[in-house]
Amino acid sequence: IFIVLWTVVLLVLFFFRPGELFEPCGQDPIPCEGAKFAPVGGASAVTLIKAFPVFIFGFTCQQNVFSVCNEVRNTTRRRMDHVIVTAYSLAFICFTGAAFFGYATYGDRVDSNVLKHYPQNNVVHATRLLYCFVAVFSFPLQI
């Protein structure tokens, strides 16, 4: 959870530009490089349908429900519903924040890997390193 929250904070910092370290596009205004900021709702239905699997993948966690259920004290349906709703809500807020601020910074020129576009500085490198640790240590849990 830490890396996801950190990524959202990082994208917000790059959007609001509080200092030289968080300057995504030099002195240019945001969105950078003259990109257009077009709302997704203006896209065609086909484009939205093609993006739908990405959202579904972001919210799949059913393989973990059994282990979470074993950890909850006095497991009831109501408690499990509360845990699931909280988890989905947190994921929705984080994914929406990262998507909005990444797109707001680079507009229609944003890459699918939003960190590729940002300046190559120690903060971005540390974030990439944290994602490497997440991949290395979470992959065995999926088996």
mmCIF file of N, CA and C in Angstrom:
data_model
loop_
_atom_site.group_PDB
_atom_site.id
_atom_site.type_symbol
_atom_site.label_atom_id
_atom_site.label_comp_id
_atom_site.label_asym_id
_atom_site.label_seq_id
_atom_site.Cartn_x
_atom_site.Cartn_y
_atom_site.Cartn_z
ATOM 1 N N ILE A 1 0.840 -1.189 0.000
ATOM 2 C CA ILE A 1 0.000 0.000 0.000
ATOM 3 C C ILE A 1 0.881 1.247 0.000
ATOM 4 N N PHE A 2 2.014 1.175 0.690
ATOM 5 C CA PHE A 2 2.895 2.335 0.778
ATOM 6 C C PHE A 2 3.322 2.823 -0.605
ATOM 7 N N ILE A 3 3.733 1.926 -1.482
ATOM 8 C CA ILE A 3 4.226 2.348 -2.796
ATOM 9 C C ILE A 3 3.121 2.990 -3.629
ATOM 10 N N VAL A 4 1.909 2.481 -3.517
ATOM 11 C CA VAL A 4 0.802 3.081 -4.265
ATOM 12 C C VAL A 4 0.506 4.478 -3.741
ATOM 13 N N LEU A 5 0.443 4.614 -2.424
ATOM 14 C CA LEU A 5 0.203 5.947 -1.852
ATOM 15 C C LEU A 5 1.352 6.896 -2.183
ATOM 16 N N TRP A 6 2.591 6.402 -2.128
ATOM 17 C CA TRP A 6 3.743 7.237 -2.464
ATOM 18 C C TRP A 6 3.672 7.692 -3.929
ATOM 19 N N THR A 7 3.265 6.805 -4.830
ATOM 20 C CA THR A 7 3.161 7.173 -6.245
ATOM 21 C C THR A 7 2.122 8.264 -6.439
ATOM 22 N N VAL A 8 0.999 8.148 -5.773
ATOM 23 C CA VAL A 8 -0.035 9.190 -5.881
ATOM 24 C C VAL A 8 0.509 10.514 -5.353
ATOM 25 N N VAL A 9 1.190 10.486 -4.211
ATOM 26 C CA VAL A 9 1.787 11.709 -3.656
ATOM 27 C C VAL A 9 2.816 12.282 -4.630
ATOM 28 N N LEU A 10 3.632 11.428 -5.224
ATOM 29 C CA LEU A 10 4.644 11.878 -6.181
ATOM 30 C C LEU A 10 3.995 12.559 -7.393
ATOM 31 N N LEU A 11 2.949 11.963 -7.928
ATOM 32 C CA LEU A 11 2.270 12.560 -9.077
ATOM 33 C C LEU A 11 1.607 13.881 -8.716
ATOM 34 N N VAL A 12 1.058 13.965 -7.515
ATOM 35 C CA VAL A 12 0.464 15.231 -7.058
ATOM 36 C C VAL A 12 1.553 16.292 -6.923
ATOM 37 N N LEU A 13 2.697 15.931 -6.379
ATOM 38 C CA LEU A 13 3.798 16.895 -6.244
ATOM 39 C C LEU A 13 4.278 17.385 -7.602
ATOM 40 N N PHE A 14 4.393 16.488 -8.575
ATOM 41 C CA PHE A 14 4.805 16.914 -9.912
ATOM 42 C C PHE A 14 3.746 17.799 -10.561
ATOM 43 N N PHE A 15 2.480 17.554 -10.260
ATOM 44 C CA PHE A 15 1.420 18.381 -10.832
ATOM 45 C C PHE A 15 1.436 19.790 -10.251
ATOM 46 N N PHE A 16 1.611 19.903 -8.932
ATOM 47 C CA PHE A 16 1.572 21.213 -8.283
ATOM 48 C C PHE A 16 2.922 21.920 -8.249
ATOM 49 N N ARG A 17 4.020 21.223 -8.590
ATOM 50 C CA ARG A 17 5.353 21.804 -8.739
ATOM 51 C C ARG A 17 5.817 22.618 -7.534
ATOM 52 N N PRO A 18 5.972 22.002 -6.363
ATOM 53 C CA PRO A 18 6.368 22.785 -5.193
ATOM 54 C C PRO A 18 7.830 23.219 -5.181
ATOM 55 N N GLY A 19 8.648 22.659 -6.033
ATOM 56 C CA GLY A 19 10.055 23.049 -6.050
ATOM 57 C C GLY A 19 10.756 22.536 -7.292
ATOM 58 N N GLU A 20 12.028 22.838 -7.401
ATOM 59 C CA GLU A 20 12.807 22.466 -8.569
ATOM 60 C C GLU A 20 12.869 20.960 -8.785
ATOM 61 N N LEU A 21 12.886 20.201 -7.706
ATOM 62 C CA LEU A 21 12.960 18.746 -7.794
ATOM 63 C C LEU A 21 11.722 18.156 -8.467
ATOM 64 N N PHE A 22 10.602 18.815 -8.326
ATOM 65 C CA PHE A 22 9.336 18.310 -8.866
ATOM 66 C C PHE A 22 8.865 19.154 -10.048
ATOM 67 N N GLU A 23 9.733 19.393 -10.989
ATOM 68 C CA GLU A 23 9.413 20.189 -12.184
ATOM 69 C C GLU A 23 9.329 19.240 -13.379
ATOM 70 N N PRO A 24 8.124 18.834 -13.792
ATOM 71 C CA PRO A 24 8.005 17.814 -14.827
ATOM 72 C C PRO A 24 8.338 18.285 -16.245
ATOM 73 N N CYS A 25 8.151 19.563 -16.532
ATOM 74 C CA CYS A 25 8.339 20.003 -17.913
ATOM 75 C C CYS A 25 9.012 21.373 -18.009
ATOM 76 N N GLY A 26 9.985 21.604 -17.162
ATOM 77 C CA GLY A 26 10.689 22.884 -17.217
ATOM 78 C C GLY A 26 9.761 24.024 -16.860
ATOM 79 N N GLN A 27 9.853 25.083 -17.628
ATOM 80 C CA GLN A 27 9.013 26.255 -17.376
ATOM 81 C C GLN A 27 7.707 26.230 -18.170
ATOM 82 N N ASP A 28 7.491 25.182 -18.957
ATOM 83 C CA ASP A 28 6.260 25.072 -19.742
ATOM 84 C C ASP A 28 5.061 24.908 -18.819
ATOM 85 N N PRO A 29 3.906 25.369 -19.255
ATOM 86 C CA PRO A 29 2.696 25.161 -18.438
ATOM 87 C C PRO A 29 2.241 23.700 -18.538
ATOM 88 N N ILE A 30 1.449 23.295 -17.594
ATOM 89 C CA ILE A 30 0.881 21.946 -17.592
ATOM 90 C C ILE A 30 -0.429 21.977 -18.352
ATOM 91 N N PRO A 31 -0.741 21.030 -19.209
ATOM 92 C CA PRO A 31 -0.014 19.818 -19.554
ATOM 93 C C PRO A 31 1.253 20.118 -20.360
ATOM 94 N N CYS A 32 2.273 19.318 -20.134
ATOM 95 C CA CYS A 32 3.594 19.534 -20.713
ATOM 96 C C CYS A 32 3.608 19.337 -22.225
ATOM 97 N N GLU A 33 4.583 19.962 -22.855
ATOM 98 C CA GLU A 33 4.872 19.800 -24.284
ATOM 99 C C GLU A 33 3.681 20.127 -25.175
ATOM 100 N N GLY A 34 2.818 21.002 -24.706
ATOM 101 C CA GLY A 34 1.677 21.414 -25.517
ATOM 102 C C GLY A 34 0.635 20.334 -25.722
ATOM 103 N N ALA A 35 0.624 19.334 -24.870
ATOM 104 C CA ALA A 35 -0.337 18.238 -24.999
ATOM 105 C C ALA A 35 -1.741 18.740 -24.707
ATOM 106 N N LYS A 36 -2.714 18.027 -25.236
ATOM 107 C CA LYS A 36 -4.115 18.371 -24.993
ATOM 108 C C LYS A 36 -4.623 17.599 -23.790
ATOM 109 N N PHE A 37 -5.475 18.242 -23.020
ATOM 110 C CA PHE A 37 -6.119 17.593 -21.880
ATOM 111 C C PHE A 37 -7.576 17.415 -22.243
ATOM 112 N N ALA A 38 -7.874 16.264 -22.841
ATOM 113 C CA ALA A 38 -9.237 15.964 -23.260
ATOM 114 C C ALA A 38 -9.836 14.955 -22.297
ATOM 115 N N PRO A 39 -11.005 15.234 -21.764
ATOM 116 C CA PRO A 39 -11.628 14.276 -20.843
ATOM 117 C C PRO A 39 -11.853 12.926 -21.510
ATOM 118 N N VAL A 40 -11.741 11.869 -20.728
ATOM 119 C CA VAL A 40 -11.909 10.519 -21.259
ATOM 120 C C VAL A 40 -13.332 10.298 -21.747
ATOM 121 N N GLY A 41 -14.286 10.964 -21.142
ATOM 122 C CA GLY A 41 -15.684 10.805 -21.553
ATOM 123 C C GLY A 41 -15.917 11.172 -23.006
ATOM 124 N N GLY A 42 -15.028 11.961 -23.600
ATOM 125 C CA GLY A 42 -15.165 12.338 -24.996
ATOM 126 C C GLY A 42 -14.663 11.270 -25.951
ATOM 127 N N ALA A 43 -14.084 10.194 -25.420
ATOM 128 C CA ALA A 43 -13.566 9.117 -26.257
ATOM 129 C C ALA A 43 -14.720 8.278 -26.790
ATOM 130 N N SER A 44 -14.414 7.498 -27.806
ATOM 131 C CA SER A 44 -15.448 6.642 -28.385
ATOM 132 C C SER A 44 -15.729 5.465 -27.456
ATOM 133 N N ALA A 45 -16.839 4.821 -27.679
ATOM 134 C CA ALA A 45 -17.215 3.669 -26.860
ATOM 135 C C ALA A 45 -16.207 2.535 -27.032
ATOM 136 N N VAL A 46 -15.671 2.381 -28.220
ATOM 137 C CA VAL A 46 -14.692 1.326 -28.489
ATOM 138 C C VAL A 46 -13.430 1.559 -27.662
ATOM 139 N N THR A 47 -12.975 2.803 -27.571
ATOM 140 C CA THR A 47 -11.788 3.126 -26.778
ATOM 141 C C THR A 47 -12.012 2.814 -25.307
ATOM 142 N N LEU A 48 -13.182 3.153 -24.798
ATOM 143 C CA LEU A 48 -13.484 2.866 -23.400
ATOM 144 C C LEU A 48 -13.570 1.368 -23.139
ATOM 145 N N ILE A 49 -14.129 0.624 -24.080
ATOM 146 C CA ILE A 49 -14.228 -0.830 -23.924
ATOM 147 C C ILE A 49 -12.838 -1.464 -23.944
ATOM 148 N N LYS A 50 -11.933 -0.928 -24.766
ATOM 149 C CA LYS A 50 -10.565 -1.456 -24.808
ATOM 150 C C LYS A 50 -9.826 -1.197 -23.498
ATOM 151 N N ALA A 51 -10.147 -0.115 -22.796
ATOM 152 C CA ALA A 51 -9.483 0.217 -21.535
ATOM 153 C C ALA A 51 -10.090 -0.519 -20.353
ATOM 154 N N PHE A 52 -11.255 -1.083 -20.511
ATOM 155 C CA PHE A 52 -11.960 -1.737 -19.416
ATOM 156 C C PHE A 52 -11.163 -2.864 -18.753
ATOM 157 N N PRO A 53 -10.467 -3.732 -19.499
ATOM 158 C CA PRO A 53 -9.678 -4.796 -18.833
ATOM 159 C C PRO A 53 -8.613 -4.267 -17.876
ATOM 160 N N VAL A 54 -8.077 -3.090 -18.143
ATOM 161 C CA VAL A 54 -7.081 -2.514 -17.235
ATOM 162 C C VAL A 54 -7.722 -2.234 -15.878
ATOM 163 N N PHE A 55 -8.914 -1.687 -15.877
ATOM 164 C CA PHE A 55 -9.607 -1.408 -14.626
ATOM 165 C C PHE A 55 -9.994 -2.699 -13.911
ATOM 166 N N ILE A 56 -10.437 -3.691 -14.658
ATOM 167 C CA ILE A 56 -10.796 -4.972 -14.057
ATOM 168 C C ILE A 56 -9.573 -5.596 -13.390
ATOM 169 N N PHE A 57 -8.417 -5.575 -14.068
ATOM 170 C CA PHE A 57 -7.198 -6.138 -13.504
ATOM 171 C C PHE A 57 -6.796 -5.401 -12.235
ATOM 172 N N GLY A 58 -6.982 -4.097 -12.211
ATOM 173 C CA GLY A 58 -6.619 -3.315 -11.041
ATOM 174 C C GLY A 58 -7.443 -3.648 -9.810
ATOM 175 N N PHE A 59 -8.632 -4.198 -9.994
ATOM 176 C CA PHE A 59 -9.499 -4.485 -8.864
ATOM 177 C C PHE A 59 -9.682 -5.975 -8.609
ATOM 178 N N THR A 60 -8.864 -6.825 -9.222
ATOM 179 C CA THR A 60 -8.972 -8.258 -8.952
ATOM 180 C C THR A 60 -8.119 -8.611 -7.735
ATOM 181 N N CYS A 61 -8.756 -9.131 -6.759
ATOM 182 C CA CYS A 61 -8.034 -9.564 -5.564
ATOM 183 C C CYS A 61 -8.737 -10.749 -4.922
ATOM 184 N N GLN A 62 -9.594 -11.427 -5.670
ATOM 185 C CA GLN A 62 -10.383 -12.503 -5.079
ATOM 186 C C GLN A 62 -9.528 -13.664 -4.586
ATOM 187 N N GLN A 63 -8.330 -13.858 -5.149
ATOM 188 C CA GLN A 63 -7.496 -14.970 -4.679
ATOM 189 C C GLN A 63 -7.012 -14.722 -3.252
ATOM 190 N N ASN A 64 -7.048 -13.488 -2.779
ATOM 191 C CA ASN A 64 -6.585 -13.165 -1.427
ATOM 192 C C ASN A 64 -7.696 -13.167 -0.380
ATOM 193 N N VAL A 65 -8.928 -13.304 -0.807
ATOM 194 C CA VAL A 65 -10.049 -13.206 0.128
ATOM 195 C C VAL A 65 -9.993 -14.303 1.185
ATOM 196 N N PHE A 66 -9.584 -15.506 0.805
ATOM 197 C CA PHE A 66 -9.573 -16.603 1.770
ATOM 198 C C PHE A 66 -8.542 -16.365 2.880
ATOM 199 N N SER A 67 -7.355 -15.903 2.515
ATOM 200 C CA SER A 67 -6.351 -15.631 3.545
ATOM 201 C C SER A 67 -6.762 -14.444 4.409
ATOM 202 N N VAL A 68 -7.391 -13.446 3.824
ATOM 203 C CA VAL A 68 -7.877 -12.300 4.608
ATOM 204 C C VAL A 68 -8.980 -12.758 5.553
ATOM 205 N N CYS A 69 -9.849 -13.606 5.059
ATOM 206 C CA CYS A 69 -10.951 -14.122 5.886
ATOM 207 C C CYS A 69 -10.413 -14.892 7.089
ATOM 208 N N ASN A 70 -9.332 -15.625 6.890
ATOM 209 C CA ASN A 70 -8.731 -16.359 8.012
ATOM 210 C C ASN A 70 -8.110 -15.433 9.049
ATOM 211 N N GLU A 71 -7.712 -14.235 8.669
ATOM 212 C CA GLU A 71 -7.069 -13.298 9.583
ATOM 213 C C GLU A 71 -8.066 -12.449 10.372
ATOM 214 N N VAL A 72 -9.290 -12.311 9.898
ATOM 215 C CA VAL A 72 -10.291 -11.477 10.569
ATOM 216 C C VAL A 72 -10.814 -12.213 11.805
ATOM 217 N N ARG A 73 -10.820 -11.526 12.929
ATOM 218 C CA ARG A 73 -11.337 -12.124 14.170
ATOM 219 C C ARG A 73 -12.856 -12.191 14.106
ATOM 220 N N ASN A 74 -13.398 -13.271 14.610
ATOM 221 C CA ASN A 74 -14.854 -13.464 14.619
ATOM 222 C C ASN A 74 -15.455 -13.147 13.252
ATOM 223 N N THR A 75 -15.005 -13.862 12.278
ATOM 224 C CA THR A 75 -15.397 -13.586 10.896
ATOM 225 C C THR A 75 -16.904 -13.702 10.717
ATOM 226 N N THR A 76 -17.485 -12.625 10.234
ATOM 227 C CA THR A 76 -18.896 -12.621 9.838
ATOM 228 C C THR A 76 -18.971 -12.038 8.444
ATOM 229 N N ARG A 77 -20.084 -12.246 7.823
ATOM 230 C CA ARG A 77 -20.273 -11.702 6.474
ATOM 231 C C ARG A 77 -20.181 -10.173 6.493
ATOM 232 N N ARG A 78 -20.737 -9.578 7.519
ATOM 233 C CA ARG A 78 -20.726 -8.112 7.615
ATOM 234 C C ARG A 78 -19.295 -7.572 7.744
ATOM 235 N N ARG A 79 -18.467 -8.232 8.562
ATOM 236 C CA ARG A 79 -17.076 -7.798 8.713
ATOM 237 C C ARG A 79 -16.306 -7.970 7.414
ATOM 238 N N MET A 80 -16.516 -9.083 6.745
ATOM 239 C CA MET A 80 -15.823 -9.307 5.470
ATOM 240 C C MET A 80 -16.280 -8.293 4.423
ATOM 241 N N ASP A 81 -17.559 -7.990 4.408
ATOM 242 C CA ASP A 81 -18.047 -6.963 3.477
ATOM 243 C C ASP A 81 -17.386 -5.624 3.756
ATOM 244 N N HIS A 82 -17.226 -5.306 5.027
ATOM 245 C CA HIS A 82 -16.576 -4.045 5.406
ATOM 246 C C HIS A 82 -15.110 -4.024 4.940
ATOM 247 N N VAL A 83 -14.400 -5.130 5.130
ATOM 248 C CA VAL A 83 -13.004 -5.226 4.695
ATOM 249 C C VAL A 83 -12.909 -5.074 3.174
ATOM 250 N N ILE A 84 -13.780 -5.745 2.447
ATOM 251 C CA ILE A 84 -13.746 -5.702 0.979
ATOM 252 C C ILE A 84 -14.081 -4.310 0.468
ATOM 253 N N VAL A 85 -15.113 -3.691 1.024
ATOM 254 C CA VAL A 85 -15.489 -2.336 0.587
ATOM 255 C C VAL A 85 -14.361 -1.343 0.884
ATOM 256 N N THR A 86 -13.729 -1.477 2.037
ATOM 257 C CA THR A 86 -12.614 -0.592 2.375
ATOM 258 C C THR A 86 -11.457 -0.778 1.402
ATOM 259 N N ALA A 87 -11.121 -2.025 1.092
ATOM 260 C CA ALA A 87 -10.020 -2.302 0.167
ATOM 261 C C ALA A 87 -10.318 -1.756 -1.229
ATOM 262 N N TYR A 88 -11.513 -2.007 -1.734
ATOM 263 C CA TYR A 88 -11.875 -1.494 -3.055
ATOM 264 C C TYR A 88 -11.915 0.030 -3.079
ATOM 265 N N SER A 89 -12.400 0.627 -2.024
ATOM 266 C CA SER A 89 -12.459 2.097 -1.968
ATOM 267 C C SER A 89 -11.058 2.701 -1.977
ATOM 268 N N LEU A 90 -10.157 2.127 -1.193
ATOM 269 C CA LEU A 90 -8.783 2.616 -1.165
ATOM 270 C C LEU A 90 -8.120 2.445 -2.532
ATOM 271 N N ALA A 91 -8.323 1.289 -3.156
ATOM 272 C CA ALA A 91 -7.760 1.055 -4.490
ATOM 273 C C ALA A 91 -8.333 2.042 -5.501
ATOM 274 N N PHE A 92 -9.636 2.282 -5.450
ATOM 275 C CA PHE A 92 -10.267 3.216 -6.380
ATOM 276 C C PHE A 92 -9.709 4.626 -6.220
ATOM 277 N N ILE A 93 -9.576 5.072 -4.988
ATOM 278 C CA ILE A 93 -9.056 6.421 -4.734
ATOM 279 C C ILE A 93 -7.620 6.548 -5.226
ATOM 280 N N CYS A 94 -6.797 5.549 -4.929
ATOM 281 C CA CYS A 94 -5.390 5.607 -5.355
ATOM 282 C C CYS A 94 -5.254 5.552 -6.872
ATOM 283 N N PHE A 95 -5.938 4.614 -7.519
ATOM 284 C CA PHE A 95 -5.842 4.486 -8.974
ATOM 285 C C PHE A 95 -6.397 5.722 -9.678
ATOM 286 N N THR A 96 -7.496 6.246 -9.170
ATOM 287 C CA THR A 96 -8.085 7.440 -9.785
ATOM 288 C C THR A 96 -7.169 8.645 -9.605
ATOM 289 N N GLY A 97 -6.596 8.798 -8.419
ATOM 290 C CA GLY A 97 -5.669 9.917 -8.186
ATOM 291 C C GLY A 97 -4.447 9.832 -9.077
ATOM 292 N N ALA A 98 -3.842 8.649 -9.172
ATOM 293 C CA ALA A 98 -2.659 8.475 -10.028
ATOM 294 C C ALA A 98 -3.007 8.720 -11.484
ATOM 295 N N ALA A 99 -4.126 8.196 -11.929
ATOM 296 C CA ALA A 99 -4.527 8.383 -13.326
ATOM 297 C C ALA A 99 -4.801 9.856 -13.625
ATOM 298 N N PHE A 100 -5.534 10.522 -12.746
ATOM 299 C CA PHE A 100 -5.877 11.921 -12.998
ATOM 300 C C PHE A 100 -4.638 12.812 -13.042
ATOM 301 N N PHE A 101 -3.791 12.720 -12.022
ATOM 302 C CA PHE A 101 -2.645 13.629 -11.959
ATOM 303 C C PHE A 101 -1.585 13.289 -13.010
ATOM 304 N N GLY A 102 -1.428 12.017 -13.341
ATOM 305 C CA GLY A 102 -0.518 11.659 -14.433
ATOM 306 C C GLY A 102 -1.015 12.197 -15.763
ATOM 307 N N TYR A 103 -2.316 12.061 -16.016
ATOM 308 C CA TYR A 103 -2.890 12.563 -17.267
ATOM 309 C C TYR A 103 -2.942 14.089 -17.272
ATOM 310 N N ALA A 104 -3.225 14.684 -16.132
ATOM 311 C CA ALA A 104 -3.291 16.144 -16.061
ATOM 312 C C ALA A 104 -1.928 16.774 -16.305
ATOM 313 N N THR A 105 -0.852 16.075 -15.956
ATOM 314 C CA THR A 105 0.490 16.611 -16.155
ATOM 315 C C THR A 105 0.938 16.509 -17.602
ATOM 316 N N TYR A 106 0.649 15.388 -18.261
ATOM 317 C CA TYR A 106 1.155 15.173 -19.625
ATOM 318 C C TYR A 106 0.073 15.063 -20.686
ATOM 319 N N GLY A 107 -1.185 15.198 -20.319
ATOM 320 C CA GLY A 107 -2.262 15.197 -21.296
ATOM 321 C C GLY A 107 -2.279 13.946 -22.147
ATOM 322 N N ASP A 108 -2.589 14.132 -23.431
ATOM 323 C CA ASP A 108 -2.710 12.978 -24.321
ATOM 324 C C ASP A 108 -1.357 12.389 -24.721
ATOM 325 N N ARG A 109 -0.271 12.949 -24.247
ATOM 326 C CA ARG A 109 1.069 12.422 -24.545
ATOM 327 C C ARG A 109 1.627 11.544 -23.428
ATOM 328 N N VAL A 110 0.819 11.225 -22.447
ATOM 329 C CA VAL A 110 1.285 10.400 -21.333
ATOM 330 C C VAL A 110 1.510 8.965 -21.807
ATOM 331 N N ASP A 111 2.574 8.345 -21.296
ATOM 332 C CA ASP A 111 2.864 6.948 -21.618
ATOM 333 C C ASP A 111 2.036 6.036 -20.727
ATOM 334 N N SER A 112 1.942 4.766 -21.136
ATOM 335 C CA SER A 112 1.228 3.815 -20.282
ATOM 336 C C SER A 112 1.967 3.628 -18.967
ATOM 337 N N ASN A 113 3.294 3.730 -18.978
ATOM 338 C CA ASN A 113 4.075 3.744 -17.742
ATOM 339 C C ASN A 113 4.332 5.215 -17.426
ATOM 340 N N VAL A 114 3.533 5.760 -16.545
ATOM 341 C CA VAL A 114 3.552 7.197 -16.290
ATOM 342 C C VAL A 114 4.899 7.676 -15.762
ATOM 343 N N LEU A 115 5.650 6.809 -15.086
ATOM 344 C CA LEU A 115 6.935 7.228 -14.536
ATOM 345 C C LEU A 115 7.996 7.444 -15.611
ATOM 346 N N LYS A 116 7.804 6.915 -16.833
ATOM 347 C CA LYS A 116 8.780 7.110 -17.911
ATOM 348 C C LYS A 116 8.887 8.577 -18.318
ATOM 349 N N HIS A 117 7.791 9.285 -18.244
ATOM 350 C CA HIS A 117 7.754 10.678 -18.702
ATOM 351 C C HIS A 117 8.395 11.648 -17.707
ATOM 352 N N TYR A 118 8.383 11.298 -16.452
ATOM 353 C CA TYR A 118 8.860 12.230 -15.435
ATOM 354 C C TYR A 118 10.380 12.368 -15.480
ATOM 355 N N PRO A 119 10.912 13.470 -14.964
ATOM 356 C CA PRO A 119 12.363 13.697 -15.007
ATOM 357 C C PRO A 119 13.134 12.576 -14.314
ATOM 358 N N GLN A 120 14.323 12.344 -14.803
ATOM 359 C CA GLN A 120 15.175 11.299 -14.226
ATOM 360 C C GLN A 120 15.938 11.887 -13.038
ATOM 361 N N ASN A 121 15.309 11.842 -11.873
ATOM 362 C CA ASN A 121 15.974 12.319 -10.657
ATOM 363 C C ASN A 121 15.895 11.236 -9.588
ATOM 364 N N ASN A 122 16.506 11.485 -8.453
ATOM 365 C CA ASN A 122 16.594 10.465 -7.403
ATOM 366 C C ASN A 122 15.233 10.039 -6.860
ATOM 367 N N VAL A 123 14.285 10.950 -6.819
ATOM 368 C CA VAL A 123 12.960 10.614 -6.293
ATOM 369 C C VAL A 123 12.267 9.612 -7.211
ATOM 370 N N VAL A 124 12.313 9.861 -8.512
ATOM 371 C CA VAL A 124 11.685 8.952 -9.472
ATOM 372 C C VAL A 124 12.423 7.615 -9.499
ATOM 373 N N HIS A 125 13.764 7.653 -9.422
ATOM 374 C CA HIS A 125 14.539 6.405 -9.381
ATOM 375 C C HIS A 125 14.199 5.587 -8.138
ATOM 376 N N ALA A 126 14.040 6.240 -6.997
ATOM 377 C CA ALA A 126 13.670 5.535 -5.768
ATOM 378 C C ALA A 126 12.285 4.899 -5.909
ATOM 379 N N THR A 127 11.375 5.595 -6.564
ATOM 380 C CA THR A 127 10.034 5.046 -6.783
ATOM 381 C C THR A 127 10.098 3.807 -7.660
ATOM 382 N N ARG A 128 10.894 3.865 -8.711
ATOM 383 C CA ARG A 128 11.065 2.683 -9.571
ATOM 384 C C ARG A 128 11.668 1.516 -8.790
ATOM 385 N N LEU A 129 12.632 1.813 -7.945
ATOM 386 C CA LEU A 129 13.258 0.772 -7.128
ATOM 387 C C LEU A 129 12.238 0.143 -6.182
ATOM 388 N N LEU A 130 11.374 0.960 -5.595
ATOM 389 C CA LEU A 130 10.329 0.431 -4.726
ATOM 390 C C LEU A 130 9.389 -0.492 -5.490
ATOM 391 N N TYR A 131 9.056 -0.135 -6.738
ATOM 392 C CA TYR A 131 8.213 -1.010 -7.558
ATOM 393 C C TYR A 131 8.918 -2.328 -7.857
ATOM 394 N N CYS A 132 10.232 -2.303 -8.018
ATOM 395 C CA CYS A 132 10.988 -3.547 -8.217
ATOM 396 C C CYS A 132 10.856 -4.445 -6.995
ATOM 397 N N PHE A 133 10.988 -3.861 -5.802
ATOM 398 C CA PHE A 133 10.835 -4.638 -4.577
ATOM 399 C C PHE A 133 9.422 -5.220 -4.467
ATOM 400 N N VAL A 134 8.426 -4.432 -4.828
ATOM 401 C CA VAL A 134 7.047 -4.926 -4.777
ATOM 402 C C VAL A 134 6.897 -6.123 -5.709
ATOM 403 N N ALA A 135 7.433 -6.025 -6.927
ATOM 404 C CA ALA A 135 7.309 -7.126 -7.881
ATOM 405 C C ALA A 135 8.035 -8.377 -7.390
ATOM 406 N N VAL A 136 9.223 -8.195 -6.867
ATOM 407 C CA VAL A 136 10.022 -9.343 -6.410
ATOM 408 C C VAL A 136 9.377 -10.043 -5.215
ATOM 409 N N PHE A 137 8.866 -9.263 -4.259
ATOM 410 C CA PHE A 137 8.357 -9.864 -3.044
ATOM 411 C C PHE A 137 6.870 -10.217 -3.096
ATOM 412 N N SER A 138 6.114 -9.673 -4.031
ATOM 413 C CA SER A 138 4.705 -10.023 -4.103
ATOM 414 C C SER A 138 4.420 -11.149 -5.088
ATOM 415 N N PHE A 139 5.296 -11.361 -6.054
ATOM 416 C CA PHE A 139 5.073 -12.426 -7.027
ATOM 417 C C PHE A 139 4.937 -13.802 -6.376
ATOM 418 N N PRO A 140 5.817 -14.163 -5.433
ATOM 419 C CA PRO A 140 5.653 -15.486 -4.798
ATOM 420 C C PRO A 140 4.312 -15.646 -4.059
ATOM 421 N N LEU A 141 3.728 -14.563 -3.608
ATOM 422 C CA LEU A 141 2.441 -14.649 -2.913
ATOM 423 C C LEU A 141 1.303 -15.004 -3.860
ATOM 424 N N GLN A 142 1.475 -14.778 -5.156
ATOM 425 C CA GLN A 142 0.433 -15.052 -6.126
ATOM 426 C C GLN A 142 0.414 -16.512 -6.573
ATOM 427 N N ILE A 143 1.436 -17.250 -6.202
ATOM 428 C CA ILE A 143 1.535 -18.651 -6.657
ATOM 429 C C ILE A 143 0.705 -19.548 -5.781
#
